[in-house]
PDB file of C-alpha atoms in Angstrom:
ATOM      1  CA  ILE A   1      80.597 148.667 112.426  1.00 79.00           C
ATOM      2  CA  ALA A   2      77.306 146.747 112.208  1.00 82.00           C
ATOM      3  CA  ILE A   3      77.416 146.835 108.401  1.00 89.00           C
ATOM      4  CA  GLY A   4      80.952 145.448 108.438  1.00 85.00           C
ATOM      5  CA  ILE A   5      79.971 142.588 110.739  1.00 78.00           C
ATOM      6  CA  THR A   6      76.973 141.811 108.541  1.00 84.00           C
ATOM      7  CA  GLU A   7      79.228 141.787 105.476  1.00 88.00           C
ATOM      8  CA  ILE A   8      81.664 139.354 107.135  1.00 80.00           C
ATOM      9  CA  LEU A   9      78.815 137.027 108.076  1.00 80.00           C
ATOM     10  CA  THR A  10      77.356 137.237 104.556  1.00 86.00           C
ATOM     11  CA  GLN A  11      80.689 136.368 102.964  1.00 86.00           C
ATOM     12  CA  THR A  12      81.045 133.399 105.321  1.00 80.00           C
ATOM     13  CA  VAL A  13      77.623 132.036 104.400  1.00 83.00           C
ATOM     14  CA  VAL A  14      78.185 132.542 100.675  1.00 89.00           C
ATOM     15  CA  SER A  15      81.552 130.782 100.792  1.00 86.00           C
ATOM     16  CA  PHE A  16      79.954 127.849 102.658  1.00 85.00           C
ATOM     17  CA  GLY A  17      77.287 127.648  99.934  1.00 88.00           C
ATOM     18  CA  TYR A  18      79.983 127.590  97.241  1.00 91.00           C
ATOM     19  CA  LEU A  19      81.802 124.823  99.127  1.00 87.00           C
ATOM     20  CA  ILE A  20      78.669 122.681  99.280  1.00 90.00           C
ATOM     21  CA  SER A  21      77.846 123.286  95.608  1.00 91.00           C
ATOM     22  CA  CYS A  22      81.356 122.255  94.566  1.00 91.00           C
ATOM     23  CA  ILE A  23      81.262 119.057  96.637  1.00 89.00           C
ATOM     24  CA  ALA A  24      77.772 117.890  95.691  1.00 91.00           C
ATOM     25  CA  SER A  25      76.727 116.644  92.285  1.00 90.00           C
ATOM     26  CA  SER A  26      72.983 116.830  92.952  1.00 92.00           C
ATOM     27  CA  VAL A  27      70.536 118.713  95.122  1.00 92.00           C
ATOM     28  CA  GLN A  28      69.877 115.664  97.291  1.00 93.00           C
ATOM     29  CA  MET A  29      73.596 115.237  97.930  1.00 93.00           C
ATOM     30  CA  ALA A  30      73.927 118.937  98.790  1.00 91.00           C
ATOM     31  CA  LEU A  31      71.072 118.637 101.278  1.00 91.00           C
ATOM     32  CA  ALA A  32      72.898 115.740 102.914  1.00 91.00           C
ATOM     33  CA  PHE A  33      76.318 117.453 103.015  1.00 87.00           C
ATOM     34  CA  GLY A  34      75.074 120.835 104.241  1.00 86.00           C
ATOM     35  CA  PRO A  35      74.048 119.961 107.803  1.00 87.00           C
ATOM     36  CA  THR A  36      76.878 117.448 108.104  1.00 87.00           C
ATOM     37  CA  LEU A  37      79.438 120.205 107.562  1.00 81.00           C
ATOM     38  CA  LEU A  38      77.535 123.032 109.230  1.00 80.00           C
ATOM     39  CA  ILE A  39      76.978 121.441 112.658  1.00 81.00           C
ATOM     40  CA  PRO A  40      80.722 121.087 113.491  1.00 75.00           C
ATOM     41  CA  LEU A  41      81.305 124.667 112.343  1.00 72.00           C
ATOM     42  CA  MET A  42      78.552 125.935 114.601  1.00 73.00           C
ATOM     43  CA  LEU A  43      79.713 123.700 117.445  1.00 72.00           C
ATOM     44  CA  PHE A  44      83.343 124.819 117.372  1.00 66.00           C
ATOM     45  CA  GLY A  45      82.364 128.357 116.424  1.00 64.00           C
ATOM     46  CA  GLY A  46      80.998 128.876 119.914  1.00 64.00           C
ATOM     47  CA  LEU A  47      77.305 128.743 119.150  1.00 65.00           C
ATOM     48  CA  PHE A  48      76.626 125.591 121.208  1.00 68.00           C
ATOM     49  CA  LEU A  49      79.781 125.339 123.370  1.00 67.00           C
ATOM     50  CA  ASN A  50      81.491 127.637 125.806  1.00 68.00           C
ATOM     51  CA  ASN A  51      85.086 128.450 124.954  1.00 64.00           C
ATOM     52  CA  GLY A  52      86.380 126.724 128.067  1.00 70.00           C
ATOM     53  CA  THR A  53      84.798 123.368 127.249  1.00 73.00           C
ATOM     54  CA  ILE A  54      86.658 122.838 123.956  1.00 69.00           C
ATOM     55  CA  PRO A  55      89.507 120.315 124.420  1.00 71.00           C
ATOM     56  CA  VAL A  56      93.042 121.696 124.160  1.00 70.00           C
ATOM     57  CA  LYS A  57      93.923 119.245 121.366  1.00 71.00           C
ATOM     58  CA  ILE A  58      91.453 120.849 118.973  1.00 68.00           C
ATOM     59  CA  MET A  59      91.603 124.407 120.303  1.00 62.00           C
ATOM     60  CA  PHE A  60      93.864 125.532 117.430  1.00 62.00           C
ATOM     61  CA  ARG A  61      91.014 124.905 114.972  1.00 62.00           C
ATOM     62  CA  TYR A  62      88.820 127.255 116.953  1.00 57.00           C
ATOM     63  CA  PHE A  63      90.828 130.311 115.972  1.00 57.00           C
ATOM     64  CA  PHE A  64      90.557 129.688 112.218  1.00 59.00           C
ATOM     65  CA  LEU A  65      86.793 129.464 111.947  1.00 64.00           C
ATOM     66  CA  ALA A  66      85.314 132.295 109.945  1.00 61.00           C
ATOM     67  CA  LEU A  67      81.905 131.697 111.495  1.00 61.00           C
ATOM     68  CA  LYS A  68      83.312 132.375 114.964  1.00 62.00           C
ATOM     69  CA  GLN A  69      84.946 135.551 113.724  1.00 61.00           C
ATOM     70  CA  ALA A  70      81.707 136.738 112.142  1.00 62.00           C
ATOM     71  CA  LEU A  71      79.431 135.916 115.072  1.00 61.00           C
ATOM     72  CA  PHE A  72      81.565 137.266 117.901  1.00 61.00           C
ATOM     73  CA  VAL A  73      83.201 140.388 116.519  1.00 57.00           C
TER      74      VAL A  73
END
């Protein structure tokens, strides 16, 4: 089970890296986009917030985050 969870987390990180490399045209732009996109994913993925503090209006996004699925399996 631990190997499966590690594989899910690895695939999530690799896909995020591909997303950033497709958006950015230079290394400097990628370094600017990376944290900008990663912080909301970590925030709504449950790393910084409790599940009960997320507003109901954006709760549906919470269930589709791959990072949440990988971290809390």
